[in-house]
Coordinates of C-alpha atoms in Angstrom, one line a residue:
X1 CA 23.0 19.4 -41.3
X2 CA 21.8 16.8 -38.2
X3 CA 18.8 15.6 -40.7
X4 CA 21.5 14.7 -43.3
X5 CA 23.9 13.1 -41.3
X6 CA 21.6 11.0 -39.5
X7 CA 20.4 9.7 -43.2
X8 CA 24.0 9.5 -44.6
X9 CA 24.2 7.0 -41.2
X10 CA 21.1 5.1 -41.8
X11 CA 22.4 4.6 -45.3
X12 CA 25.7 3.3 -44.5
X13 CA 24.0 0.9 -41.8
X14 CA 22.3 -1.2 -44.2
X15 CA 25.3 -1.2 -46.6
X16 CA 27.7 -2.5 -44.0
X17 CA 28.1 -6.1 -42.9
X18 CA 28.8 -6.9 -39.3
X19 CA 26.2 -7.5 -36.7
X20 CA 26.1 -5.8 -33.1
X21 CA 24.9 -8.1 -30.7
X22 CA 21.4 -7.5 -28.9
X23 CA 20.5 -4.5 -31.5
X24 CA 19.5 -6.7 -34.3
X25 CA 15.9 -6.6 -35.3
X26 CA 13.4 -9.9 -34.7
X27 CA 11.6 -11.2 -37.3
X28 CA 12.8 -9.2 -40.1
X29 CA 15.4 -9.4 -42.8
X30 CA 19.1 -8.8 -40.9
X31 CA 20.5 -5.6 -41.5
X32 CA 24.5 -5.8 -42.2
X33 CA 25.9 -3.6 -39.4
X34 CA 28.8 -1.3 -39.1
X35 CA 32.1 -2.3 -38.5
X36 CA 33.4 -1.1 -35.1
X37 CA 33.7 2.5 -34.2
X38 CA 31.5 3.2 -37.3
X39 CA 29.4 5.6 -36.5
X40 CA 26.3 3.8 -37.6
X41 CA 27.3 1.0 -33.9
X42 CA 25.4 4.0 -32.4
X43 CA 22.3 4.4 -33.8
X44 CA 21.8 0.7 -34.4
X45 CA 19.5 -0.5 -37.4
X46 CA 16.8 1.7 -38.9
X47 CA 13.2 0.8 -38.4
X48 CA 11.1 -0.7 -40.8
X49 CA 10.3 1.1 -43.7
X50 CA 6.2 0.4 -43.7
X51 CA 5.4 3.1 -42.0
X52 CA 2.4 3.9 -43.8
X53 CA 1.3 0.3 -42.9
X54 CA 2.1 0.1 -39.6
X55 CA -0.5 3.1 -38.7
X56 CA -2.4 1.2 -40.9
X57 CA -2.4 -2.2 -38.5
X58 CA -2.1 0.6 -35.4
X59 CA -4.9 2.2 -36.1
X60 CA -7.1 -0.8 -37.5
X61 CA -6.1 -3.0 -33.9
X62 CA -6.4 -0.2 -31.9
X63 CA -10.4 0.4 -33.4
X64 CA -10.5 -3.4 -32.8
X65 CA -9.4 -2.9 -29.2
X66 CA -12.0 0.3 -28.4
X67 CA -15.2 -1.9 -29.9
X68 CA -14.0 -5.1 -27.2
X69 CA -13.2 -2.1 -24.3
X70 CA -16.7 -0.5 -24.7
X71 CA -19.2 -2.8 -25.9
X72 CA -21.8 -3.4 -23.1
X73 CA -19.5 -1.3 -20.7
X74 CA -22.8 -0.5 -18.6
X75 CA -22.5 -4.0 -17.2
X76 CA -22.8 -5.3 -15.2
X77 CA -24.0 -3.4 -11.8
X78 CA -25.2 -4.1 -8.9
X79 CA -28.7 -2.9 -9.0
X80 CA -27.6 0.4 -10.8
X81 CA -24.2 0.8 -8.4
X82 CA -20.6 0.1 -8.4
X83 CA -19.5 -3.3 -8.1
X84 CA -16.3 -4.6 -6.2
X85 CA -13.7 -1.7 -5.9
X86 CA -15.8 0.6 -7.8
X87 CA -17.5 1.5 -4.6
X88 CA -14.6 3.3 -3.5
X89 CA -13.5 5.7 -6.3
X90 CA -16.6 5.9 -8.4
X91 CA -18.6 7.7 -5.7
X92 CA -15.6 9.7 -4.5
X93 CA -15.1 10.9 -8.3
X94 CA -18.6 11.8 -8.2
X95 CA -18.3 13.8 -5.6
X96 CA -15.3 15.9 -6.9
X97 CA -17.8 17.4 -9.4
X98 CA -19.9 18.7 -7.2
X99 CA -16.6 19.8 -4.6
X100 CA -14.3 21.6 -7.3
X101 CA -12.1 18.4 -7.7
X102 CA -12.2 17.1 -4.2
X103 CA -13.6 14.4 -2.3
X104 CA -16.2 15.9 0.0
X105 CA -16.6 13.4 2.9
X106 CA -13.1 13.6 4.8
X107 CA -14.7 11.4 7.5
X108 CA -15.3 8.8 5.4
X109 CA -11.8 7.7 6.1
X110 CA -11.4 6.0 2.9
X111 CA -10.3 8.9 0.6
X112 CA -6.3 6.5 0.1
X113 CA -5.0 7.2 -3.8
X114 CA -4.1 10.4 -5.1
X115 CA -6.4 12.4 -6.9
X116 CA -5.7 12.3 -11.0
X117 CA -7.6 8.9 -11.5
X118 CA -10.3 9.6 -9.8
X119 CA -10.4 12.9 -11.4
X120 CA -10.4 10.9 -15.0
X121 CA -13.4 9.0 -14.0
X122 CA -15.2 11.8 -13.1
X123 CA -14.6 13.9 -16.3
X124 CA -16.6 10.0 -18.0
X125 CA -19.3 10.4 -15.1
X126 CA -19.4 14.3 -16.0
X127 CA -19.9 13.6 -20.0
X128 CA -21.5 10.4 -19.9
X129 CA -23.6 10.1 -16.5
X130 CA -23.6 8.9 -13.4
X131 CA -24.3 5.0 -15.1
X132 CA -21.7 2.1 -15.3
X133 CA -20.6 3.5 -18.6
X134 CA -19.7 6.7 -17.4
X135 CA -17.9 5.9 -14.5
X136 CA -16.2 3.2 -16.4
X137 CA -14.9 5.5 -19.7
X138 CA -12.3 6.3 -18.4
X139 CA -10.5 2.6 -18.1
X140 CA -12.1 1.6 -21.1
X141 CA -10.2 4.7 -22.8
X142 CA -6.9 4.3 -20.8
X143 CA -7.1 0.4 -21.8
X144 CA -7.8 1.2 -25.5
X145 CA -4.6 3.5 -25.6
X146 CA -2.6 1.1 -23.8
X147 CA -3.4 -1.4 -26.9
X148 CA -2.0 1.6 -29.0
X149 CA 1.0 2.1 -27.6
X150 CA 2.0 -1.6 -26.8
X151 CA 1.8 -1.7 -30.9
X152 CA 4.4 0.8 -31.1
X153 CA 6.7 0.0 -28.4
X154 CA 6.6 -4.0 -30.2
X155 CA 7.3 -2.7 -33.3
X156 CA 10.2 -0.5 -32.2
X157 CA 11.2 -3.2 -30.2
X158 CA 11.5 -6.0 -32.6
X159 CA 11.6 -4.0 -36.2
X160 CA 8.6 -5.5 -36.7
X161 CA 5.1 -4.6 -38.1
X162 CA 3.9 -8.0 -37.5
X163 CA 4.9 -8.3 -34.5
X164 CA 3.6 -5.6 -33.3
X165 CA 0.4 -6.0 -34.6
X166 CA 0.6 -9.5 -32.6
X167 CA 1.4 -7.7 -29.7
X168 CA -1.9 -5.8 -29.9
X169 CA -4.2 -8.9 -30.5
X170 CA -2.1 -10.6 -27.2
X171 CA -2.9 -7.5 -25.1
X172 CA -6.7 -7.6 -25.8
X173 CA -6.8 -10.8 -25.8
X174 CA -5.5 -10.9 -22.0
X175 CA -8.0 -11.1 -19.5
X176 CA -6.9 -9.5 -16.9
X177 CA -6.2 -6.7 -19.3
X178 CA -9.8 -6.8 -20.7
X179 CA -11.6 -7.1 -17.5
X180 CA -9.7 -3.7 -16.0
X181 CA -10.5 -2.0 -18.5
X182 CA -14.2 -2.4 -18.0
X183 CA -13.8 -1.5 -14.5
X184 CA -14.7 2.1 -12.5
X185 CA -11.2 1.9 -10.7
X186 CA -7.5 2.8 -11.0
X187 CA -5.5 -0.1 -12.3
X188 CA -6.0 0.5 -16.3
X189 CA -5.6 4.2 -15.3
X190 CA -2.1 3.1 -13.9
X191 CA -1.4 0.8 -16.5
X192 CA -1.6 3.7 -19.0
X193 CA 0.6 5.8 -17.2
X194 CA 3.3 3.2 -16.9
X195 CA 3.3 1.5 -20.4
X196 CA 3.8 5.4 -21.7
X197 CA 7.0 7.1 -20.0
X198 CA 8.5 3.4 -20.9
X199 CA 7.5 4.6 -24.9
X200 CA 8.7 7.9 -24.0
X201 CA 12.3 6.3 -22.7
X202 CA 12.1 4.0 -25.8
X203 CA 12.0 7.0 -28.1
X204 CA 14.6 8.8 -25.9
X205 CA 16.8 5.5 -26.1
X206 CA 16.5 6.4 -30.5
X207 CA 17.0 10.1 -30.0
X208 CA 20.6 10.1 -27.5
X209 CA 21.9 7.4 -30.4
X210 CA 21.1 9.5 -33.0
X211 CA 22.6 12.5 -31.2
X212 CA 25.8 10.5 -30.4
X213 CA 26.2 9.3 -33.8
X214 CA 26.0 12.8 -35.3
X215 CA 29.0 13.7 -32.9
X216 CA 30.9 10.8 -33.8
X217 CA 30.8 11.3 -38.0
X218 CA 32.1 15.0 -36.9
X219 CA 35.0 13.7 -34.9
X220 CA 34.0 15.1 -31.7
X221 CA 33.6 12.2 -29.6
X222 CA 37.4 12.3 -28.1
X223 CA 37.2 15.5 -27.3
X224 CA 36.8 14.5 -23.6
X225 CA 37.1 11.0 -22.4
X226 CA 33.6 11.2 -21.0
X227 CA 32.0 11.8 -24.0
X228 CA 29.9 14.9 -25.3
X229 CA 27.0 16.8 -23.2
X230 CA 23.5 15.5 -25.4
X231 CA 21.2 19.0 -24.7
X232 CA 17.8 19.0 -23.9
X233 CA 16.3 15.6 -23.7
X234 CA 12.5 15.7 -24.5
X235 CA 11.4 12.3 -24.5
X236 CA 13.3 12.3 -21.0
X237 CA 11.1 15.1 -19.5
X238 CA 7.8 14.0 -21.1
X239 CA 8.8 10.4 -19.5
X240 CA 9.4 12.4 -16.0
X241 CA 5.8 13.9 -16.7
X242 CA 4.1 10.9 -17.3
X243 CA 5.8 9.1 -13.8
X244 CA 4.6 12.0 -12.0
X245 CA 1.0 11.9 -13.2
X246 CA 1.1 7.8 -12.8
X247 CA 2.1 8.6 -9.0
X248 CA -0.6 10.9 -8.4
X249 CA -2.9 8.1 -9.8
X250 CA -1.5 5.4 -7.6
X251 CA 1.8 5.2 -5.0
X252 CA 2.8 2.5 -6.3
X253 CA 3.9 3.9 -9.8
X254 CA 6.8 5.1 -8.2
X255 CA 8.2 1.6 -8.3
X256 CA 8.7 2.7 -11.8
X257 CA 10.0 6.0 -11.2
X258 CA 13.1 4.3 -9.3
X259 CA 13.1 1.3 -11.7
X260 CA 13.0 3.7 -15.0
X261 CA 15.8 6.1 -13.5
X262 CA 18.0 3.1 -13.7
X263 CA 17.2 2.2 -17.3
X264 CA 17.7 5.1 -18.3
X265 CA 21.2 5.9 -16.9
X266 CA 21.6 1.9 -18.5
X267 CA 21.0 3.5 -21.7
X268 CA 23.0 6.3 -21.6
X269 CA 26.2 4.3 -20.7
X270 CA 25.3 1.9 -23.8
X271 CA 25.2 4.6 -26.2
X272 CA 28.4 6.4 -24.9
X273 CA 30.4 3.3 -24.3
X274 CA 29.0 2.5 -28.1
X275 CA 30.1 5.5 -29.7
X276 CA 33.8 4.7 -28.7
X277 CA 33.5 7.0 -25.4
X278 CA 36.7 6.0 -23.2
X279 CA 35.4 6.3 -20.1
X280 CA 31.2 5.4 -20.8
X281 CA 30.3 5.0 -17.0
X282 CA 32.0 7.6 -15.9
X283 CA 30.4 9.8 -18.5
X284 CA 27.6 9.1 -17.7
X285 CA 27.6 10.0 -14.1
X286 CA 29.3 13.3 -14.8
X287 CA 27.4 14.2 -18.4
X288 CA 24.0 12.5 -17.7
X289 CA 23.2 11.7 -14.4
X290 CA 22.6 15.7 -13.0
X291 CA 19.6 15.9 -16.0
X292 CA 18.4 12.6 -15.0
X293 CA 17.6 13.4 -11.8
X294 CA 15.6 16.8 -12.9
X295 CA 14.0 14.5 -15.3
X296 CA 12.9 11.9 -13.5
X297 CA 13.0 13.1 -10.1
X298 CA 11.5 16.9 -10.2
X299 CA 9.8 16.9 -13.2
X300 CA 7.5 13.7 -11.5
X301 CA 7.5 15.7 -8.6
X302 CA 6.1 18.9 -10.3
X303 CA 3.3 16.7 -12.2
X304 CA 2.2 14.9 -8.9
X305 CA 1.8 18.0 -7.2
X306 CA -0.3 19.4 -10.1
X307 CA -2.7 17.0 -9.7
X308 CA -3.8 18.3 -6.1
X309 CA -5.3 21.3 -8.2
X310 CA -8.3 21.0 -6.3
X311 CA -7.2 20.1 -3.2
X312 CA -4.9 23.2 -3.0
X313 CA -7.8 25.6 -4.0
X314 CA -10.4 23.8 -1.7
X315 CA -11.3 25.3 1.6
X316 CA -13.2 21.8 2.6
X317 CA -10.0 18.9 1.4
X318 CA -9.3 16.8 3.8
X319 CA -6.5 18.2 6.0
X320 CA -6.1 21.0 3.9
X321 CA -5.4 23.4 6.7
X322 CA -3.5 20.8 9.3
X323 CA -1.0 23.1 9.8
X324 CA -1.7 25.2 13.2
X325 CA -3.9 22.3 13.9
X326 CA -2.6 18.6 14.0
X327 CA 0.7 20.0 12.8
X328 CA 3.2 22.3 14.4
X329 CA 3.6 26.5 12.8
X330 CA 7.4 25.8 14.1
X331 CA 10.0 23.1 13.8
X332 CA 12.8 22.8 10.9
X333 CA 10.1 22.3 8.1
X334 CA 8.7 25.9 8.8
X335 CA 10.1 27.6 5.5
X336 CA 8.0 26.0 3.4
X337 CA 4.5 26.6 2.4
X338 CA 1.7 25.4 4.7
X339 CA -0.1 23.6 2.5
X340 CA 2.6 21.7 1.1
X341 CA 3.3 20.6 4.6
X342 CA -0.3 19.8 5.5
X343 CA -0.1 17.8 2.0
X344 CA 2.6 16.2 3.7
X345 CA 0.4 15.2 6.8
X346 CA -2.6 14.0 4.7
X347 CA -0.4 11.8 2.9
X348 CA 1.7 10.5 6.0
X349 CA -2.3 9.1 7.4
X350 CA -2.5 7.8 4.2
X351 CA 0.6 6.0 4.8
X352 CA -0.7 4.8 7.9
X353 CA -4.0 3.3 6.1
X354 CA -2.1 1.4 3.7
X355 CA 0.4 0.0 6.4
X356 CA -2.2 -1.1 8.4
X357 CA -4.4 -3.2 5.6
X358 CA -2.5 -6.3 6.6
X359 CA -3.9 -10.0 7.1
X360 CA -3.4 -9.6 10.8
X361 CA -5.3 -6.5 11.2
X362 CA -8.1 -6.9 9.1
X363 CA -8.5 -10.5 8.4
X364 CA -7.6 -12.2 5.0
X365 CA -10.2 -11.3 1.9
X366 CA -11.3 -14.0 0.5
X367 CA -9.9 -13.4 -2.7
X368 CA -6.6 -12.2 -1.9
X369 CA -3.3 -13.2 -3.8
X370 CA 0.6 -13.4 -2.8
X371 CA 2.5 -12.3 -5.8
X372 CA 4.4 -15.5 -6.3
X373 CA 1.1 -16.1 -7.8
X374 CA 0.5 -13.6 -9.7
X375 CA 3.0 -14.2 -12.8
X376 CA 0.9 -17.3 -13.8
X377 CA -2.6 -15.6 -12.4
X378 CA -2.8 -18.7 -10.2
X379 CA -5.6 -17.1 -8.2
X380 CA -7.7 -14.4 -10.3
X381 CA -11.0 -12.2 -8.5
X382 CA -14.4 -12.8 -9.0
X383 CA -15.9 -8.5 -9.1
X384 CA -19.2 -9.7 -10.1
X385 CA -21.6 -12.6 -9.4
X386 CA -25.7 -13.2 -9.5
X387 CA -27.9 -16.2 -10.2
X388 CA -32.2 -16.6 -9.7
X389 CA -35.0 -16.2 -10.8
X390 CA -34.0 -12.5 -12.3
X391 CA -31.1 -14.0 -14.5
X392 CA -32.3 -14.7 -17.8
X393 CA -30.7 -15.3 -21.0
X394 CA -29.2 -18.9 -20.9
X395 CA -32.6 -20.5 -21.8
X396 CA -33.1 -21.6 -18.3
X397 CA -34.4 -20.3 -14.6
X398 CA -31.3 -20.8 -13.5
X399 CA -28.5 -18.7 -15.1
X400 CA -25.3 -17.5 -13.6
X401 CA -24.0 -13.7 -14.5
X402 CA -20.7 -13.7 -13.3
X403 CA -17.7 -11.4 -14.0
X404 CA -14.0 -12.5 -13.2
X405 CA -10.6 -11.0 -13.3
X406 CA -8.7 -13.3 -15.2
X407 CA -5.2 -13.5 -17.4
X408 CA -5.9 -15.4 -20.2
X409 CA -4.3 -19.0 -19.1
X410 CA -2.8 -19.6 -23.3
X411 CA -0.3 -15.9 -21.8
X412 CA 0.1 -16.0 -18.9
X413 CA 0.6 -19.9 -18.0
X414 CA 4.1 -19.7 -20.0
X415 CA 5.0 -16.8 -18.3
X416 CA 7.9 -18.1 -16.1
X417 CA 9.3 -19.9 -19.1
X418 CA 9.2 -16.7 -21.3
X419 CA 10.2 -14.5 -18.6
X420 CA 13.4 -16.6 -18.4
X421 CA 14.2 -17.1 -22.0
X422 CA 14.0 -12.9 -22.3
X423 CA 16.7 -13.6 -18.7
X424 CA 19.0 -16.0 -21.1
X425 CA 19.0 -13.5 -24.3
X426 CA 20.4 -10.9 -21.5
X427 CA 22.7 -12.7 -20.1
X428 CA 24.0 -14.5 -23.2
X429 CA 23.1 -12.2 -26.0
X430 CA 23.5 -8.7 -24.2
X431 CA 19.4 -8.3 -25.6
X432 CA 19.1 -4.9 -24.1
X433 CA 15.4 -4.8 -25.5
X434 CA 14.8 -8.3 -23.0
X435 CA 16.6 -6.5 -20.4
X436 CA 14.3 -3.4 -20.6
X437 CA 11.1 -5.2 -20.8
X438 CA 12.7 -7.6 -17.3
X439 CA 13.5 -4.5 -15.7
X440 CA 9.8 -2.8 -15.9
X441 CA 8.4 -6.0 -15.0
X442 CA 10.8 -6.6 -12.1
X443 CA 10.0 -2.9 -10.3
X444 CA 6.2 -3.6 -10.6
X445 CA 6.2 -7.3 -8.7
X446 CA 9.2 -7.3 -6.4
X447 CA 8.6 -4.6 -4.0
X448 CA 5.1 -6.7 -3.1
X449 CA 7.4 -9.4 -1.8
X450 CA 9.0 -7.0 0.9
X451 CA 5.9 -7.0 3.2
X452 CA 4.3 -10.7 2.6
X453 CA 1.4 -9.8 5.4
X454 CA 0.2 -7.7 3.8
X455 CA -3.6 -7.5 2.0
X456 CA -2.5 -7.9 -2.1
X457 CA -4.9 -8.6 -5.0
X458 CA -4.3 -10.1 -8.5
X459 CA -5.4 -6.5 -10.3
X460 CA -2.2 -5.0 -9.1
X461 CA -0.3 -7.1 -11.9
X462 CA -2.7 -4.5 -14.6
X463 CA 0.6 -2.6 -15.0
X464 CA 2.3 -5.8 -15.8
X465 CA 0.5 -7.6 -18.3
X466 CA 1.6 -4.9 -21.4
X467 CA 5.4 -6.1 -20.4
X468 CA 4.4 -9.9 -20.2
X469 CA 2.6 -9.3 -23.7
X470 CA 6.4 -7.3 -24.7
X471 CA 8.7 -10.4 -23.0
X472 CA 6.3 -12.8 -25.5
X473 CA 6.6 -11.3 -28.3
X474 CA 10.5 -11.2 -27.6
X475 CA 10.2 -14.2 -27.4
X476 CA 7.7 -14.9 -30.5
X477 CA 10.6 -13.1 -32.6
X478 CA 13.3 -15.1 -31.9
X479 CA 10.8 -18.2 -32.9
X480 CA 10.1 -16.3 -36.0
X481 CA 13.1 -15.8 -37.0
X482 CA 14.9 -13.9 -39.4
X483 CA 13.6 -13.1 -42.6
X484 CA 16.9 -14.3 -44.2
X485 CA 16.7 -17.8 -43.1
X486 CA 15.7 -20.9 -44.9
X487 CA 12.4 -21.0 -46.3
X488 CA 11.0 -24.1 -44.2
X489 CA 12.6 -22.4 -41.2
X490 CA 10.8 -19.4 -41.8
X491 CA 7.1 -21.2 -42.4
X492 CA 8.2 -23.5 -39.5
X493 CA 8.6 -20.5 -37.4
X494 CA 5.5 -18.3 -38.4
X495 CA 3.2 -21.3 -38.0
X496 CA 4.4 -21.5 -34.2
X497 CA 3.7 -17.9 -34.0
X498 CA 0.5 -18.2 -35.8
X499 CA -0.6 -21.5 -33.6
X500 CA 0.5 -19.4 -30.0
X501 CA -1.7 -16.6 -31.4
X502 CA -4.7 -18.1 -32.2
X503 CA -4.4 -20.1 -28.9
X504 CA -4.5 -16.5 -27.2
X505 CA -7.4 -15.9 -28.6
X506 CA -9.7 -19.0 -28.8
X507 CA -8.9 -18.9 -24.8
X508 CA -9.9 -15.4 -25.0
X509 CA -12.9 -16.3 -26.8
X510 CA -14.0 -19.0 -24.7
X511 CA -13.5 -17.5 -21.5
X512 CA -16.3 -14.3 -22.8
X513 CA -18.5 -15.3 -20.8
X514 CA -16.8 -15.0 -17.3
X515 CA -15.0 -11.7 -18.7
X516 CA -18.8 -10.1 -19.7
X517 CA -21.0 -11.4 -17.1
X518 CA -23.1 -13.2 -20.0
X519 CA -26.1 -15.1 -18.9
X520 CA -24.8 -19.4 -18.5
X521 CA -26.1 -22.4 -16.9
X522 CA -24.0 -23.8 -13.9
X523 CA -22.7 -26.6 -15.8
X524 CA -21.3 -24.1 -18.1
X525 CA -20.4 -22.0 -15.2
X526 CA -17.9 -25.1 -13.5
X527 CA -16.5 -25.8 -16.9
X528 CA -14.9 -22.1 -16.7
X529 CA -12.9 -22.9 -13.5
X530 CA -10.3 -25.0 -14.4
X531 CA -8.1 -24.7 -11.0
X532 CA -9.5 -25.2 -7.6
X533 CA -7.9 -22.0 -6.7
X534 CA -10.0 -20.1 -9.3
X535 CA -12.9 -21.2 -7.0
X536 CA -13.9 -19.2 -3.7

C-alpha cells in the first residue's frame, strides 16, 4: 500500500505544474510541481531515472579514483619509515597488533586520538606489511570511497548524473584530497566518516518526505496540529553510528555531531511545515526531537565506546585501571563502572595534551596555518622532501623528490566566491541543498577560530574539501542550467562547466609531481610554488 502510494505521488509530481522553491533539480529538465498542499510538495521531485547509468559513471569514477589513490602508494619514505605525521600513528597501529588492539608504550606520552583509525591502519599493516603501502591502505581506501559517495550525494543533490560524475573528477582532482589519501594518518579516515552520516541524513531527508507524503494522500496529517509520529528512522541511526565511529577516529568529528543534529531537526520542520502541518516547529520538538537525541546523541555514544574494544579488554592500556589509583573509589561518579570512569581520566590528559599544543607553549611549526587560510589553501604542508646525489630520475645529479599537501588552486582559489553564491541561493532562494552543504562546512572550520593560539595545520580542512567539491557543483548547476532552457543557453552553460572542469584537472595534472614526490630539476621545482607562502 506505502510502495503504491509513494508511486501514485511520484506520478502526479511530474504531471503537475508549479514549482517549489529550493527543491528544484540543477541541471536537468524542470519537473512541473504540485500545487499547494498537494501531497507530492512533500516529497519534492523524483530522482533521475538513469539509474542503471549512474552506477555505471559511479562505479567507472570510483575505479578511476582507486588506480590515482594506490598507484605508487609505497612512496615515498623516509629511508623505509613514516614520513611527517605518519610517525605518530603508524607505529602506534603497529603496535596494537602485537597488544590486542592497544597501544603498548603508555609512556610514550603521545598516544592523543582515539583508537578506530589507528586500528584501520593496522588491519592495511596486518594484510599488507609493515611497508608504506600497508600502513597507507587504509587512507587510500577511505579516500577512494569518499570519491564514491560524493558521486551520490551530487547526484541526489542536484538530480543530476552529470553532475555527479563532475563531482567525482573535482574530488580526485583536489590536492589536498589526493595527497591525504596517500598518507599513514587520520584525516582521510575522518573525511570518510563525515562525508557518510551526511549521505546517511541525505537519504533520511528522502525517506521522512516520503513518509509524510503517504500520511498526507490518507488525510491524516490534521489529525494533530503537530503533525504525525514518522517510526523508526534508519538512515537517522546509521548516521548516529557513523558520528560515533568518526569521533572515536578523531575529537574533532563531533563538530559534526552538533552541527548534523541541527540539520536534521532543520529537516524535519521543512517536511512537517511542507506537508501542511499547522504548527511545523512545534512538531518537531514534541514528535522528533526526543528520537533525535537517541539518534544522534547515544547511538554516537554507543559506537565511540565500541571502539575502545581493546582498551577495555587490555590489562596493559594506558590508564586502564586509574581508578583506586590517580582517581578516587568514592565521590558522586561512584555508580558507574570503573573503567568507564578511568576512560574518562585517560581522555581528560588527553584534553590536557591538546590544550596545551599552543604557539606559546611549544613554539610555532614552521608550517602551521590559521584557518582564515585555509578556505583558499593559502598556506599548504610540505610531508616530504629530498635532493642529492641519491635522487635520480630527472636526467640530472640534482633532482628534487618532494611531496606537498596542496588544494588544487583551479577549486579551491574560488572558494570564497562559491561559498557565497551557495549563502545567496539560501537566503534568496530558500536552496536547502546550499544550506546543508554551508552548514557541514561551517561546523568543520569555525570552531578553529575559538582558540586562535593554538598549533593548526592545513590537513584539518580533509573533512572539508568533499563539501567545497558539493558547494561547486551547486554552483556549476545553476551555471548549467536547466535542461528546458534555450539551446545557446544550454551549450553556453555546459561549455563553462566543461572549461571549470578541465581547469580542475590540468592543475591537477600539472601539479603531479609535487603530489607524487616524482624526481624534478629545481627550476621545475620553483615553477610549482606560485605564492611566497607556499614556500618554507
Amino acid at each position: 500500500m506505502v510502495i503504491r502510494a509513494v508511486e501514485g505521488l511520484r506520478t502526479r509530481a511530474a504531471s503537475s505544474d508549479r514549482p517549489v522553491a529550493g527543491v528544484e533539480p540543477l541541471g536537468v529538465s524542470p519537473e512541473a510541481l504540485p500545487r499547494p498542499l498537494d501531497p507530492t510538495a512533500v516529497l519534492g521531485p523524483p530522482l533521475p531515472t538513469d539509474r542503471l547509468r549512474s552506477w555505471i559513471v559511479t562505479i567507472a569514477l570510483t575505479l578511476v579514483a582507486g588506480v590515482v589513490r594506490f598507484t605508487g602508494l609505497g612512496y615515498p619514505t623516509d629511508g623505509g619509515t613514516p614520513v611527517f605525521d605518519e610517525k605518530h600513528y603508524v607505529p602506534q597501529a603497529w603496535q596494537m597488533l602485537r597488544n590486542g588492539g592497544v597501544e603498548d608504550n603508555p609512556g610514550y606520552e603521545l598516544v592523543v586520538h582515539p583508537p578506530l583509525g589507528k586500528q584501520l591502519i593496522a588491519l592495511g599493516e596486518l594484510l599488507f606489511g609493515y611497508d608504506g603501502f600497508g600502513w597507507r591502505a587504509a587512507s587510500a581506501l577511505a579516500g577512494t570511497l569518499t570519491v564514491l559517495l560524493i558521486i551520490r550525494i551530487a547526484r541526489r543533490l542536484t538530480g543530476s548524473t552529470l553532475l555527479g560524475g563532475i563531482a567525482g573528477i573535482l574530488l580526485i582532482c583536489d590536492g589536498l584530497s589526493h595527497v591525504q589519501s596517500r598518507m599513514g594518518m587520520l584525516d582521510s579516515i575522518s573525511a570518510f566518516f563525515v562525508l557518510a552520516p551526511f549521505a546517511a541524513l541525505l537519504c533520511d531527508r528522502d525517506d521522512v518526505r516520503a513518509r509524510m507524503a503517504v500520511v498526507v494522500t490518507e488525510g491524516r496529517v490534521g489529525d494533530t496540529p503537530y503533525g504525525p509520529r514518522l517510526g523508526v528512522r534508519w538512515w537517522r541511526l546509521l548516521a548516529g553510528a557513523l558520528l560515533g565511529w568518526g569521533c572515536a577516529v578523531k575529537w574533532s568529528e563531533s563538530y559534526w555531531v552538533a552541527g548534523f543534529a541541527l540539520l536534521v531537526l532543520l529537516f524535519d520542520a521543512g517536511a512537517r511545515r511542507a506537508a501542511g502541518v499547522r504548527r511545523p516547529w512545534v512538531g518537531t520538538l514534541r514528535r522528533d526531537l526526543g528520537p533525535a537525541v537517541w539518534a544522534l546523541a547515544v547511538v554516537p555514544l554507543l559506537a565511540y565506546l565500541s571502539a575502545w574494544w581493546g582498551w577495555f579488554r587490555s590489562e596493559t592500556g594506558t590508564d586502564r585501571y586509574a581508578v583506586g589509583i590517580e582517581v578516587g573509589t568514592g565521590g558522586p561518579w561512584s555508580f558507574l563502572p570503573d573503567a568507564l570512569r578511568s576512560l574518562w581520566y585517560y581522555s581528560s590528559k588527553v584534553l590536557e595534551f591538546h590544550a596545551g599544543l599552543t604557539t606559546e607553549a611549544s613554539g610555532v611549526h614552521p608550517w602551521e596555518s590559521k584557518p582564515w587560510t585555509w578556505p583558499m589553501g593559502l598556506r599548504p604542508m610540505l610531508y616530504y622532501y629530498a635532493s642529492g646525489d641519491h635522487v635520480t630520475g630527472c636526467g640530472r645529479s640534482d633532482c628534487i623528490s618532494a611531496v606537498m599537501l596542496i588544494g588544487t588552486p583551479a577549486l579551491w582559489w574560488p572558494a570564497v566566491p562559491v561559498l557565497g553564491f551557495a549563502l545567496w541561493r539560501l537566503l534568496t532562494r530558500n536552496d536547502w541543498r546550499s544550506g546543508a552543504v554551508l552548514l557541514a562546512y561551517a561546523a568543520g572550520i569555525l570552531p578553529w577560530f575559538a582558540n586562535m593560539s593554538r598549533q593548526m595545520y592545513y590537513f584539518y580542512m580533509a573533512p572539508l574539501a568533499p563539501f567545497l567539491v558539493l558547494a561547486t557543483v551547486l554552483a556549476m548547476g545553476v551555471v548549467l542550467g536547466p535542461a528546458g532552457a534555450g539551446r545557446e543557453r544550454r551549450q553556453t552553460g555546459l561549455l563553462v562547466v566543461g572549461l571549470w572542469t578541465g581547469l580542475v584537472v590540468a592543475n591537477f595534472a600539472w601539479l603531479w609531481p609535487i603530489l607524487m614526490g616524482v624526481p624534478i630539476t629545481p627550476e621545475m621545482w620553483d615553477t610549482q610554488l606560485w605564492l611566497p607562502s607556499w614556500r618554507q
